Every structure is written in C-alpha cells, then in structure tokens.
Coordinates of C-alpha atoms in Angstrom, one line a residue:
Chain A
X28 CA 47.9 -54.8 14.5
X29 CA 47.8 -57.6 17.9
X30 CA 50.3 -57.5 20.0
X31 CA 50.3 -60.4 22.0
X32 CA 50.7 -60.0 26.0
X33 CA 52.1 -61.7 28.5
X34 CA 51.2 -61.5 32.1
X35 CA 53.7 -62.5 35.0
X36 CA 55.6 -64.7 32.8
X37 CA 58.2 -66.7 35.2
X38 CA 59.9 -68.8 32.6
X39 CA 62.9 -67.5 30.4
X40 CA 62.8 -70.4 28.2
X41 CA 59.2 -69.8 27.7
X42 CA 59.1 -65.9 27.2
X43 CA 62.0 -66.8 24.5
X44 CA 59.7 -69.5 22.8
X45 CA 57.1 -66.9 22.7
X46 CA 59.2 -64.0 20.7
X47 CA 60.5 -66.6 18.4
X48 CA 56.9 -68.1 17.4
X49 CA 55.4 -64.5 17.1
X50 CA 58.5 -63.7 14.7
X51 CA 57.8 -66.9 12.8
X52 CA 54.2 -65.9 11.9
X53 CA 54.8 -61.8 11.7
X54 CA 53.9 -60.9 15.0
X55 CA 56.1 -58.4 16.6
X56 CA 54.4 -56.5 19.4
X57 CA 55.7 -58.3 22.5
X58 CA 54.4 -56.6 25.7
X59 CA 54.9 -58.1 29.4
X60 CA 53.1 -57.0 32.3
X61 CA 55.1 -57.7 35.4
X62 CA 57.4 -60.5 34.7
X63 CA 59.5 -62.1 37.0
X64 CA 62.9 -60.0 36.6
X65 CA 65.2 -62.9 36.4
X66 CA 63.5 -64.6 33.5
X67 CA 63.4 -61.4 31.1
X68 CA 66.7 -60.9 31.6
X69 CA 68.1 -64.2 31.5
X70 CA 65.6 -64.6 28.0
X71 CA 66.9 -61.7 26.4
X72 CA 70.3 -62.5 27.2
X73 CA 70.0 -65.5 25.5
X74 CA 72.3 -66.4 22.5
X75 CA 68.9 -66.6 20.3
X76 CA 67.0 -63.7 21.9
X77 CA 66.3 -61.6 18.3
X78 CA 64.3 -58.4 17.2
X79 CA 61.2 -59.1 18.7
X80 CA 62.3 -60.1 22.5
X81 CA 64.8 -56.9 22.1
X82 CA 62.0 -54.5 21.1
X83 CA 59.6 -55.7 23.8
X84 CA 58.1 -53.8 26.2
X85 CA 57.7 -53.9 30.2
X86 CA 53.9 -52.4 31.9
X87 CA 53.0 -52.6 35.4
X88 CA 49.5 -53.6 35.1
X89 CA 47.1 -55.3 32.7
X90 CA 45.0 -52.0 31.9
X91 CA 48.7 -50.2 30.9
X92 CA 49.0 -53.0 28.6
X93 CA 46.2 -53.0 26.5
X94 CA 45.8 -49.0 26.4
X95 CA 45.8 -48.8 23.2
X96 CA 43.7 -51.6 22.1
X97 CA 40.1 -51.8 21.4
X98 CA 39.7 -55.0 21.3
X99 CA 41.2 -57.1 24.1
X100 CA 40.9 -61.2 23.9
X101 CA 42.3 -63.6 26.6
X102 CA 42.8 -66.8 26.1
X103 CA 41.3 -69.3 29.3
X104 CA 40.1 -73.0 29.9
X105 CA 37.4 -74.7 30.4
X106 CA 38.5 -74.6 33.8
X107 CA 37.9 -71.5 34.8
X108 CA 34.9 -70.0 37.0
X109 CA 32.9 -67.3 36.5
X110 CA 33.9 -66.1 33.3
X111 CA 31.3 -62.9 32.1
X112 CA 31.7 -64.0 28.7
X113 CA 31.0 -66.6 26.4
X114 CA 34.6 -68.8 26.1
X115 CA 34.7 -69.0 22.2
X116 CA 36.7 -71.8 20.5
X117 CA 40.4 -70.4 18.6
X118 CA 38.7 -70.5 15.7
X119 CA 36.3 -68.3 16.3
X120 CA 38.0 -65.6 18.4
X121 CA 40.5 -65.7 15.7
X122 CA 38.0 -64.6 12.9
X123 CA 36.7 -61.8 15.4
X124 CA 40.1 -60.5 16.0
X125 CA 40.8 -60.8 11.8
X126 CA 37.5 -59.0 11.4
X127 CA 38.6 -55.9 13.7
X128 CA 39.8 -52.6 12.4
X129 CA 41.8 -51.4 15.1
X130 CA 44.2 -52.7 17.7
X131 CA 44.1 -56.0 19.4
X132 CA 45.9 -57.4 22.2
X133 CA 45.6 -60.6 22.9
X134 CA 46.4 -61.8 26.3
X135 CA 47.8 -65.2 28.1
X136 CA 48.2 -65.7 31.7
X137 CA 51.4 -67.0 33.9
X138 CA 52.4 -70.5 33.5
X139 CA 51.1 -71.6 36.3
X140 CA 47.6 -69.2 37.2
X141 CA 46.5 -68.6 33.8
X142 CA 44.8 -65.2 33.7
X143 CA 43.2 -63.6 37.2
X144 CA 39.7 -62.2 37.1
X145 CA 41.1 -59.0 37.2
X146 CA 42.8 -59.8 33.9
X147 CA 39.6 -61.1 32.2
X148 CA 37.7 -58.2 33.2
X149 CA 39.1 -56.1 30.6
X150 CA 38.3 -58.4 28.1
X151 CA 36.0 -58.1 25.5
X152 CA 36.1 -61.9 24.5
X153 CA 37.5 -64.9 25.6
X154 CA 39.1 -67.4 23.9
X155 CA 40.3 -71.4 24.2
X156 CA 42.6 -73.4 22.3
X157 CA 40.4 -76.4 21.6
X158 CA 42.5 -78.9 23.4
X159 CA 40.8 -82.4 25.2
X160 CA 38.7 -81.8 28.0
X161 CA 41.2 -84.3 29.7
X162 CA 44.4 -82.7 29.3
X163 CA 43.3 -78.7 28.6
X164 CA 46.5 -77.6 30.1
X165 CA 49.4 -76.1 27.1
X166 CA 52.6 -75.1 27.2
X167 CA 52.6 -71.1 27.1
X168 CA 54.9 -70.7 24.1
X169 CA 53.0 -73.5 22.5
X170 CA 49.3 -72.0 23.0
X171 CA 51.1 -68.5 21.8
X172 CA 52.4 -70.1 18.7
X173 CA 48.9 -72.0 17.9
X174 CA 47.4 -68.3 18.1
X175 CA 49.3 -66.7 15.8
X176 CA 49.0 -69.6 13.1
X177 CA 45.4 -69.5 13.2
X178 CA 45.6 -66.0 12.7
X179 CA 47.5 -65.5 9.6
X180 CA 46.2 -69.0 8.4
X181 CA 44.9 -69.1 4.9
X182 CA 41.7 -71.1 4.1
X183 CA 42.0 -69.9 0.0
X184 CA 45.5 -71.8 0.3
X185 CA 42.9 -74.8 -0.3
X186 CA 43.6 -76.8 -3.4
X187 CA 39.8 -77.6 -4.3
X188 CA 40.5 -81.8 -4.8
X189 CA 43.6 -83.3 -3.7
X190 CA 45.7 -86.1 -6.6
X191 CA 44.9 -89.4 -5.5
X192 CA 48.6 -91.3 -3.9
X193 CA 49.2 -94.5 -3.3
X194 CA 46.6 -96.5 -1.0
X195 CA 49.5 -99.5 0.6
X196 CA 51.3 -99.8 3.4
X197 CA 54.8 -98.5 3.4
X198 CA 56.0 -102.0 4.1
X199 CA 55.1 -103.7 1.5
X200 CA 55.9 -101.1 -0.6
X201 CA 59.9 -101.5 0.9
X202 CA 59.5 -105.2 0.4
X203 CA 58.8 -104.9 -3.0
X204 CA 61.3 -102.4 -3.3
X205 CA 63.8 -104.1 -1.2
X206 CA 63.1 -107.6 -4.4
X207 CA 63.5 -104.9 -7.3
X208 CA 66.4 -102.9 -6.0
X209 CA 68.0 -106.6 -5.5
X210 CA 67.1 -107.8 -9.4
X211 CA 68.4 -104.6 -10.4
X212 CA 72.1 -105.5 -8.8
X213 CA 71.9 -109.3 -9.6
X214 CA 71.5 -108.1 -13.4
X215 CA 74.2 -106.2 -13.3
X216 CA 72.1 -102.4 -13.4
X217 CA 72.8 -101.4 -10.2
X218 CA 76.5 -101.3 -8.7
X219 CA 77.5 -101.1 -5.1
X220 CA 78.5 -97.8 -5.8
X221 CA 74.8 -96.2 -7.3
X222 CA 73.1 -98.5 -4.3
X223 CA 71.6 -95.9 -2.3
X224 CA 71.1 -93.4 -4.7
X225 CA 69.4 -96.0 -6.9
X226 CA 67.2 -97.0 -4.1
X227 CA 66.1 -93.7 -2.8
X228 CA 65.0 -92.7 -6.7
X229 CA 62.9 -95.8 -6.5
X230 CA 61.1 -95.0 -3.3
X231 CA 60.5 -91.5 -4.7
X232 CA 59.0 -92.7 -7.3
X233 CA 57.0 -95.1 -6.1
X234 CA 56.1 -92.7 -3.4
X235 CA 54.2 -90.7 -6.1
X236 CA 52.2 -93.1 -8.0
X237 CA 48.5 -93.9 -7.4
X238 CA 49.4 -97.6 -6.7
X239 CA 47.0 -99.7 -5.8
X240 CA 46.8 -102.9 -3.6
X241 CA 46.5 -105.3 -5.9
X242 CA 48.4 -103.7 -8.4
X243 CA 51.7 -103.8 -5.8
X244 CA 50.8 -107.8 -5.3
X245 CA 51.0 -108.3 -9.0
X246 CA 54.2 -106.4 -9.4
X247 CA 55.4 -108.2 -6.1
X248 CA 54.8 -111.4 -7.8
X249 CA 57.2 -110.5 -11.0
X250 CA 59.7 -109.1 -9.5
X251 CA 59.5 -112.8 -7.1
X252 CA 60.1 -114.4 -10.0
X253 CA 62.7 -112.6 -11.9
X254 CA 64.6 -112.8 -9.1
X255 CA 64.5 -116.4 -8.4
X256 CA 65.2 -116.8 -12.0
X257 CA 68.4 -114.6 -11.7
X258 CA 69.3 -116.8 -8.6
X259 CA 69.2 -120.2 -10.0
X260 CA 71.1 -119.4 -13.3
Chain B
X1 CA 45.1 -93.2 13.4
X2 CA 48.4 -90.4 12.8
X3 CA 51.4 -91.5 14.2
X4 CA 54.3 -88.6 15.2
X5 CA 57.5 -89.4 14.3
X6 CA 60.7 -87.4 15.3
X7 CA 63.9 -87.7 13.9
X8 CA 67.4 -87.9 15.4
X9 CA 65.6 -85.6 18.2
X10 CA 68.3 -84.3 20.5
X11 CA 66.3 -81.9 23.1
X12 CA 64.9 -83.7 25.9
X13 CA 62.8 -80.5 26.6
X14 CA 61.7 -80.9 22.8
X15 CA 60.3 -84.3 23.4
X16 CA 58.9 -83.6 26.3
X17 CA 57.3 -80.7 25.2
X18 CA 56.2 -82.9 22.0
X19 CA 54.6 -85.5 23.9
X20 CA 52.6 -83.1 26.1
X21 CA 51.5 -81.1 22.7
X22 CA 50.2 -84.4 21.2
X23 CA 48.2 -85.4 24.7
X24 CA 46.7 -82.0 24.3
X25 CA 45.0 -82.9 20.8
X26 CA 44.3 -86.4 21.6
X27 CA 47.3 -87.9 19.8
X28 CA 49.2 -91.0 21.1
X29 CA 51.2 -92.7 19.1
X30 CA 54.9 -91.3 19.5
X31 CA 57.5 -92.9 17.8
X32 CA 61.3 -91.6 17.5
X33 CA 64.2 -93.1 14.9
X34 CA 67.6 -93.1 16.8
X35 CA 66.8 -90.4 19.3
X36 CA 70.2 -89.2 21.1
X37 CA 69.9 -91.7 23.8
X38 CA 70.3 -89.3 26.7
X39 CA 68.0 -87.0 25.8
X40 CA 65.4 -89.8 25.3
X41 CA 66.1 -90.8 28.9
X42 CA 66.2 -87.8 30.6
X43 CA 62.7 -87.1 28.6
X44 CA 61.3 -90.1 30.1
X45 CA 62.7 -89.2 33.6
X46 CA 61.0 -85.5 33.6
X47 CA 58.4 -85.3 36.2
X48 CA 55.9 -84.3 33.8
X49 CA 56.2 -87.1 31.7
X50 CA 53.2 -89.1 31.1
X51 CA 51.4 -91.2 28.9
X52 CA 52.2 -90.7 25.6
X53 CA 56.1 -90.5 26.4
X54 CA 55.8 -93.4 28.1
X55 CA 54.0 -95.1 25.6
X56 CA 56.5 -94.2 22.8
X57 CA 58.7 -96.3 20.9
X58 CA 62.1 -96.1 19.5
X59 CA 63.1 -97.6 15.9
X60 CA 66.4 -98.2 14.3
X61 CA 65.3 -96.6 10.9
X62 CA 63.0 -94.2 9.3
X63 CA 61.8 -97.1 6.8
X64 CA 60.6 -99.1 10.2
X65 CA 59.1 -96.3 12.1
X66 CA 56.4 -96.0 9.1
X67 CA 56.1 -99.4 7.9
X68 CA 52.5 -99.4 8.8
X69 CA 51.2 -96.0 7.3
X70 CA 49.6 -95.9 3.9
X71 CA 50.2 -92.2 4.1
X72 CA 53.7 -90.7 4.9
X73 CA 53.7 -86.8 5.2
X74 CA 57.1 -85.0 5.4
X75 CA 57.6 -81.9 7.5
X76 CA 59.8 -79.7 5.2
X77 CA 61.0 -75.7 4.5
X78 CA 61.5 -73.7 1.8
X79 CA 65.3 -73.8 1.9
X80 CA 64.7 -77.4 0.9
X81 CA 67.1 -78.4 -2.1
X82 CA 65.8 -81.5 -4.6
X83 CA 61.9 -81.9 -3.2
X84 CA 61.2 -85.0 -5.2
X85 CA 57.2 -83.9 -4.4
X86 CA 55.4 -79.9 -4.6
X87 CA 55.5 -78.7 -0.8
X88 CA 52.5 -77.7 0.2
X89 CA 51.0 -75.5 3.2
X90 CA 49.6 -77.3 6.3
X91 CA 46.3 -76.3 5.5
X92 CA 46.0 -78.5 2.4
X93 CA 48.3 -81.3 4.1
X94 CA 45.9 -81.7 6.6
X95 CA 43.4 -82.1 4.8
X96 CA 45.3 -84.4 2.6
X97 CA 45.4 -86.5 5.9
X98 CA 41.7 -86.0 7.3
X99 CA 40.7 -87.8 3.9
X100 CA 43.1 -90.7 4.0
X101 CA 41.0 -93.5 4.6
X102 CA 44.3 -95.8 6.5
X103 CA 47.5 -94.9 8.5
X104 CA 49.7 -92.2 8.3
X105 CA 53.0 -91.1 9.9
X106 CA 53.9 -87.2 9.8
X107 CA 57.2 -87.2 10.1
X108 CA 59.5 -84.4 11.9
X109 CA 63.5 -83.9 11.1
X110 CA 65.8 -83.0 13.9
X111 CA 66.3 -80.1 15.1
X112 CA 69.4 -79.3 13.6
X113 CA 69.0 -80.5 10.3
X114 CA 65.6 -81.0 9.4
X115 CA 64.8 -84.1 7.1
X116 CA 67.6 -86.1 4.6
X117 CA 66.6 -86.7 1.5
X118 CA 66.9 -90.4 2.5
X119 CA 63.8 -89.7 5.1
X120 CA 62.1 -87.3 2.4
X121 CA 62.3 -90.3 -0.4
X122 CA 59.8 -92.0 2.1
X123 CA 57.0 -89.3 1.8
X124 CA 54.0 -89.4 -0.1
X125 CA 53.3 -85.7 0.7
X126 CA 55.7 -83.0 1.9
X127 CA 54.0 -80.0 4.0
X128 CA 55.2 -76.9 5.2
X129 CA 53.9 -74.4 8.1
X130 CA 53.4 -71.1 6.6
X131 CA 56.1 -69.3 8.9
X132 CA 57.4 -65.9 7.0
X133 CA 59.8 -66.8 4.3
X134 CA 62.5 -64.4 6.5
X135 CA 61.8 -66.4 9.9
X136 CA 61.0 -70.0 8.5
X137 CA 62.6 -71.9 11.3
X138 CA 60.3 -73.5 14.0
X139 CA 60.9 -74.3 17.1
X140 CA 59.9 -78.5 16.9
X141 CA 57.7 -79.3 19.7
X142 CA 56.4 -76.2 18.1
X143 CA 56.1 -77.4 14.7
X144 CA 54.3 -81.0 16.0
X145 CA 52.0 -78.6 18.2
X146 CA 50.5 -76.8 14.9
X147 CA 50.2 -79.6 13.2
X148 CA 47.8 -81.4 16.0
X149 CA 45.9 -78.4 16.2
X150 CA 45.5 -78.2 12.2
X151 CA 44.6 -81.8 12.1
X152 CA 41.6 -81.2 15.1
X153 CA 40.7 -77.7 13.9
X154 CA 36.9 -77.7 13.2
X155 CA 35.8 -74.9 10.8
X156 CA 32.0 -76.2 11.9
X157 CA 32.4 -74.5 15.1
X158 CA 32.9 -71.2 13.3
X159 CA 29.5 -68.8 13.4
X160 CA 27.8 -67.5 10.5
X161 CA 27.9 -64.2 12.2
X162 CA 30.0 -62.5 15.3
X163 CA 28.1 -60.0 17.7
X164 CA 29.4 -56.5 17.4
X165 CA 31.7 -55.0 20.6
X166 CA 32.4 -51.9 20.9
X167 CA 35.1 -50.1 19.0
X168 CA 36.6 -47.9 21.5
X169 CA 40.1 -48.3 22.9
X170 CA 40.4 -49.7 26.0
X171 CA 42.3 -46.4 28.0
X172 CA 39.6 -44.2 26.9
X173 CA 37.1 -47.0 28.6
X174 CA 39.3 -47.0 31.3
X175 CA 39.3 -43.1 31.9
X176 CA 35.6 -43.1 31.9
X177 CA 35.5 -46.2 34.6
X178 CA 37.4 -44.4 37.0
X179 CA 35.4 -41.6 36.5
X180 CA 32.1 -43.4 37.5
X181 CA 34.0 -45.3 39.9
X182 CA 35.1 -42.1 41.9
X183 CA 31.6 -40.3 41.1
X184 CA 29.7 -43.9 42.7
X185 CA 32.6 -43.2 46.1
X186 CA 31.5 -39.6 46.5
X187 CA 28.5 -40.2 46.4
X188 CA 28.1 -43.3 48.9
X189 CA 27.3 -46.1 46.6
X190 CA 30.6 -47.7 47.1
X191 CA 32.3 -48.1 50.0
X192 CA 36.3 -48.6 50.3
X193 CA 35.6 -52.3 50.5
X194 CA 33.4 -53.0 47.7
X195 CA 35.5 -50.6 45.7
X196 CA 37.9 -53.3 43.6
X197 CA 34.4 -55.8 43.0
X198 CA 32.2 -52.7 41.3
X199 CA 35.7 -51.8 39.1
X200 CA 35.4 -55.2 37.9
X201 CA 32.0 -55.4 37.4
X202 CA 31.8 -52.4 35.4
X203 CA 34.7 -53.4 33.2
X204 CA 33.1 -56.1 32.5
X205 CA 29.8 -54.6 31.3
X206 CA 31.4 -51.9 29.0
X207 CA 33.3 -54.7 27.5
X208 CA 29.6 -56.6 26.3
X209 CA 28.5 -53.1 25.1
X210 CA 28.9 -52.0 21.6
X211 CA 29.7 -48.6 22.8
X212 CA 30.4 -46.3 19.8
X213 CA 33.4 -44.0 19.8
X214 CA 30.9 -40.9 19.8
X215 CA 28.8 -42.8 22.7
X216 CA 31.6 -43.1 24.8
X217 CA 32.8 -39.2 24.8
X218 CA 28.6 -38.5 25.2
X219 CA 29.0 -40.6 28.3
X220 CA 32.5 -39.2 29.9
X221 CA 30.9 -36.1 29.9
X222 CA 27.8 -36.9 31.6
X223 CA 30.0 -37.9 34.5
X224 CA 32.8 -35.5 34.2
X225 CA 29.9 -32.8 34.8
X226 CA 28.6 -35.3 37.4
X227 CA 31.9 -35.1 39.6
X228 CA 32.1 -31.6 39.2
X229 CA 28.8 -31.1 41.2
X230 CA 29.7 -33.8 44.0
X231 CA 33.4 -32.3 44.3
X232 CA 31.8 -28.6 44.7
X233 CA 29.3 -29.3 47.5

C-alpha cells in the first residue's frame, strides 16, 4: 500500500537502483514526478530495467502524485530549514507508516536539492535516515532501499538468545589450522589431492565450535608437538 | 570495531558507492580481497572519493583480510548450496554482532558470484537480507548499505505512542485548499503575490490536523457555500 516517489530524479543509474531495491523488498508502486526525460528513458531502456521500472508512472507535480494517499512522508536532513514538522528518525516514521490503514506515499527529493518546501508542505510527517551528523548526505537509491527494509523488517524474526561461537581471532585459529592440516599430510591422512577440501571441512568446523582462548593455546601446543615429532622421525 | 570486506569486487561505482554508504553510518574500516585492479583504481580516482576509500586496504586472501576478527559473518542467499552454518535474517545477525564483545569482519561476495564456499568455510555466522524469495538479488553497495543501517538502528528512539493525523486522502485535502484559497482571493485576504506562501501554509496546517473523513466533507461545504455567495455578488 506505499508507493514510493521520486521527485525530479536526473540520474538513470539511480532511478534503475531504486525499481530494483523496491522489487527486492515488495514494493512496486514506482511514481516520478517530473524527471529529467533522458534519464527515464535511458533507465528503462536498460538491459535490467524489470516489472517495476516498466509499470511506473510519470505526474507533473507533487500534489498529482500523492492523490491518492492519505498519508504522505518525506524523507529530509538535518539540514534542512524550516521544516513545520517534527523530523522523525526511520524508525519511527516507519512504524507510523506500518500503523496506517490506507495509502502512503513516501517521498525522496532529486539527487542534488533533496525535497523543496513546496514538496514538504504536503507532508504529513517527515522522516531521516539516521545517518552521522558529519556525513548526512545518501545515495538516492541507497536511502530508498534502507526505507523499504525497515519497512517490511521483522522484529519477531528475533531468536530470543543467540549460541555462544568461538571467542579467538581468526588467525590463530588458521595457525593452528595451518599445524593440524600439515600433521594430517605428514601422517599420511591427508593427500595432495583431498588438500583443500580437507582444509576447508576443518575451518568449518572449527568455525562452529564455542572455542575458547585457552582452549586453542592448548590444542596449539599438541598439535606443536606432534608435528615436530613427525618431523624428526 | 566491524570491518567491511568485499570480495573480488569488480564495479568501481559499487565501491564507491560502498565506501560513501559506510561513511554515512560511521564505518571505516574497508578492506577488499583481490579487487579487479582497475576498478579499484578508477574507485579511488572518483571525485567523490574520500576517506574511507582512501583509507582502505587491499589483501591477497580472504583468510588475511579477517585475521584479526573474533567474529566472521558471511553475507549469503537462499540459492546457497552446502551452508556449512543455519542462515539467518539480518535482524538476528546484527544482533549477533552488537553482542560480540571483539572484532568482526562481515564479509560481501562479488557481485557476480556471491561468496565460495572457500570464503563461507571462514564464517562463524552466515546472514541473509530478507529480500523476497522471487527478487533475492541485491544490488552490493546496497546490501553493505542495509547492513550499516541494521547495525546503527536504535529501537530506543522508537515512541511508546505516535500522534494521530488525519485519515483523509491527500486530493480530497487538496480540493478543499483550493477552495479556501480562491474563497480568501475573492474576498481580499490574499493578494496575487502572497498567493503561493498562504497555499503552503495551509497545506501545512491540514497536514498536523487529525481531520476526520466526515470533518473534512463538513468543512468543503462550509466553503463551497462560502464561494457561492462571493461569486454571486
């Protein structure tokens, strides 16, 4: 029930981006107001350009747009002046516009000017992707596809506790691998041949199991001296 | 203290774009096994390229791009054959990583080929971004940007409750607005040059209101019948 709209989008590569994130997450209302001919039509003639970019559609203004919506949210920075609205974090403008029972359209402003006043006049909230204060500025595709993963984004796909893994470093872990792997071909176990496979089973496994740190130091030390015994038969 | 490592990447747009995403949610360390030389350098050379980029280095192998992490998280899809490890959703990946006390690398595949099962015998963890099981195939600077934004997403800032807004769609709001709007020109509150600034105001204000449906039509009336009586003087 959002459509997501884009206003004065100059970018082909971005306006493709943007179709393909929405179809990633279910979204497939695609609306432009007034973009810049020669990008919609070099993005939909691209080799990717799929159902969503092909069923797109083209308004005028901003109030054509979001007709049919009855909530509108736009999506601005910390930047901006004189906003008549609170400027709500993702997270929460997401949960307002999950919470709705009608249409929404959620709006995102050209690469370059973000949305105009006139454009955040029809909204009825305002959002921001909670980026640093330092470097606010995202990618449009990239803000779009942030959107609509917080949107369909399941909190109950929580596990309530996590397994315990392994607590050491992956290096020591391939050292110690690295001494076993090469017991395993002095014996005899391992041939050239079964080498890699061999190897990556090993790391897999090892991977997997609630090692600690002094538990790798103590098998370190064995597999040390097995294979300096091996050596100096 | 999460590390971003790409794969075989072979879009300098994609690393670019990658870089930029991780500056946006205050992540630095950039690391890249084998990257297709020229697209690493023409990355680099981008105008936009800044600090992270610039800041990134370049290993030889998967096993020495996370030789420091305690914590290896795989990136990984459905159409995954032999997972060695359950693939989880990002949401309980990222939590998986908010509680690991050390370092951790959260590694990407390329582009073209995701991750090998030699880079996916290095994980401790494999995630996957809940895309639609029909569309599951990200775009990568993409993919790193959800991630970030997972692993900075702060359910604290949600509030307990949201104000109500009004429920009305946004055309019949509109309709109403230009009614007022051509009642307040007729008679002499706005003149031609204020005319844009009140339109904007007023949009503004109807959008704070919880206006009801039934409101709304109660209201349009009032100043249908108000027009009326200015137009027939």
């Amino acid at each position: 029930l959002t459509s997501i709209v884009l206003i004065h989008p100059r970018n082909p590569l971005n306006i493709g981006a943007v179709a393909r994130a929405m179809s990633n997450f279910g979204f497939f209302d695609l609306r432009l107001v007034a973009p810049y001919d020669l990008a919609y039509r070099e993005a939909k003639s691209a080799v990717k350009s799929h159902y969503v970019l092909e069923n797109s559609r083209v308004f005028a203004t901003t109030a054509e747009a979001i007709g049919d919506a009855s909530l509108v949210v736009g999506t601005a920075s910390l930047g901006h002046r004189d906003l008549h609205l609170p400027l709500e974090r993702l997270e929460t403008g997401a949960l307002r516009i999950r919470q709705h029972a009608g249409k929404v359209a959620l709006i995102f402003g050209s690469e370059k000017f973000g949305l105009s006043n006139e454009d955040l006049s029809h909204c009825h909230a305002l959002i921001r992707i909670p980026t640093r204060d330092e470097h606010e500025s995202m990618n449009l595709a990239q803000a779009v596809a942030i959107c609509c993963y917080e949107l369909i984004r399941d909190d109950a796909a929580l596990p309530t506790a996590l397994p315990t893994r392994t607590q050491v470093e992956a290096a020591d872990l391939q050292r110690f691998e690295a001494g076993l792997l090469q017991a395993l071909e002095l014996s005899g176990y391992v041939q050239e041949r079964g080498r890699e496979t061999t190897s990556r089973k090993l790391r897999s496994v090892f991977r997997r199991l609630p090692l600690t740190t002094r538990e790798l130091v103590v098998f370190s030390g064995m597999v040390r001296q097995i294979l300096w015994k091996l050596k100096s038969k």
